[in-house]
Amino acid sequence: MANTNTNELLRSIPAMEELLNTPWASEFITNMGREEVKRIIAEAIDDVRRDLRTGKSSKASVSELTLNRAMTLLNLRISSTLKPVVNATGVVIHTNLGRAPLAEEAIKAVNDLAGSYNTLEYSPEKGGRGGRNAHVEWIICHITGAEAALVVNNNAAAVLLALSVTAAGREVIISAGELVEIGDSFRIPEILTFSGAKMIIVGCTNATRIGDYRNAITENTAALLKVHPSNYQVAGFTASTSREELAELASAKKLLFIEDLGSGLLFPLGVPFAKQEPSVRDCLEAGTGIVTFSGDKLLGGPQIGVIAGPRIFIDRMRSHQLTRALRVDKMTLAAFEATLRMYLAGRQQEIPVIRMIEMDEETVLKKARNLSRRLRQIVKEVENCDFEVEVVEAGGIIGGGAFPTNLLPGHGVGIRSPSRSADNIAAAFRQAATPVIPGIRDGQLILHVRTLLEGDDKIIASAFSEILGIREE
Ligand SMILES: *Cc1c(COP(=O)(O)O)cnc(C)c1O
């Protein structure tokens, strides 16, 4: 229903050739090629047409509107959207931000392997086929005490494969308190259904006792399943069944005892509240048959899922059709092997997520002071700048579904301005060339320093300069 006015506006949209010949377009053409730039400008013209027809944004001049839209789209498309960010959220294992940043050695391993042919499935000794899994299996067994191990795409895949192989068409008993959802896409009940196992729920949300499991066992029961509650906690009156009790019951009834441990803790963490957290080895020693866990949570490696347990089951999983669909890429394996070797060498403290989690308060405070000083210096350079920068208390969390209610105490840098809201400043930080992702608390922007990596201070400082309108050479 375009009226004459709209038609006139539509006619005033600049022509493609005109836009392509502007000086700013030539730089994009050099980088992306003329055809691609043309396609993107066409898209921008379509957008503007649509807006004009629906009566949106008819205030600015149409040619300016088109130009701006084209520039925005081109800038968006010229660089990768998958790119590094600065994690100033204080959440160490942040799933949206890619979970665990890799250790130097893991990065080097990927780097060395990615561009060359390699021994992924080749044995130079045999002069023939080798096993993809073999590169890491012995290390996992060595560290955890497992008899055998298999790696797949992630822990969700590990749980799915373990259940598909050991319990399809049969019953799996699980506590009502452990029907967890993790990161809005992994739901234990759905994974169980998908594996072909029949889920038998016992107990109540807050209390499940060993007798509940015992009473539910039939001749069709294949396994008892224990799931780490990860990202939630039941408080108040609670009762859950211990690993030892479940192991004993499973053994007496000749059932398999499977445990989805979630975060793959290999060694105890050096923080007080994590002392009780079982490692993979603890679970296996307490009698768990099969343990599954993630590689990119507390373990600190790449996205991968591990199934550790008796060889007889692991061999069956290895030859299952699903395994082919869930198999791990060479770069992931390279990163994982290098990470595991750091554990073997007793150097796990150097793995970034572990270093961040175990960082003492004094070190965190020092980092906060340094960053604060640096940012205050920038404020001083701007005349009449009303930004206030200060060291504030700011606790971090481990994240990734581990210890959801425990705070890692420490300090961060608070930024406030009477003339700009915290949301507004945060948006500006997020839109920096390398996005800086801050936290916000009580109307104050918080830059958490525990989760900063080397070089991040400099990136934050240059983002801050830009926000304050300082141009850098
Ligand atoms: C995180 C988690 C998963 C999912 O693991 P991914 O590696 O993300 O697939 C499954 N179970 C538990 C208990 C978890 O904590």
Coordinates of C-alpha atoms and ligand atoms in Angstrom, one line a residue, residues 99 153-157 159 180 182 186 188 227-231 260-263 292-297 303-305 400-401, ligand 1:
R99 CA 34.3 -23.0 28.0
N153 CA 32.4 -35.6 20.6
N154 CA 31.2 -34.4 24.0
N155 CA 29.8 -35.7 27.3
A156 CA 26.2 -35.7 25.9
A157 CA 27.4 -38.1 23.2
V159 CA 26.2 -40.6 27.9
V180 CA 18.7 -32.7 35.3
I182 CA 22.1 -28.8 31.5
F186 CA 21.0 -31.6 27.5
I188 CA 18.8 -36.7 31.0
V227 CA 23.9 -38.2 37.4
H228 CA 25.9 -35.3 38.8
P229 CA 23.3 -32.6 39.6
S230 CA 25.9 -30.1 38.3
N231 CA 24.1 -26.8 37.9
D260 CA 27.5 -39.2 34.5
L261 CA 30.0 -37.1 36.3
G262 CA 29.6 -34.0 34.1
S263 CA 32.7 -32.0 35.0
T292 CA 31.3 -40.4 31.6
F293 CA 32.7 -36.8 31.7
S294 CA 33.4 -33.7 29.6
G295 CA 36.9 -32.6 28.4
D296 CA 36.2 -28.8 28.4
K297 CA 34.9 -28.2 31.9
Q303 CA 35.3 -30.1 23.8
I304 CA 35.3 -33.9 24.1
G305 CA 33.4 -36.6 26.0
G400 CA 30.1 -25.1 33.5
G401 CA 27.7 -26.6 35.9
Ligands
LIG1 C1 27.9 -30.6 31.3 C2 27.2 -31.9 31.6 C3 26.8 -32.7 30.5 C4 26.9 -32.3 29.1 O1 28.3 -32.4 28.7 P1 28.8 -31.8 27.3 O2 30.2 -32.1 27.3 O3 28.5 -30.3 27.4 O4 28.0 -32.5 26.3 C5 26.1 -33.9 30.8 N1 25.9 -34.3 32.1 C6 26.4 -33.5 33.2 C7 26.1 -34.0 34.5 C8 27.0 -32.3 32.9 O5 27.4 -31.5 33.9

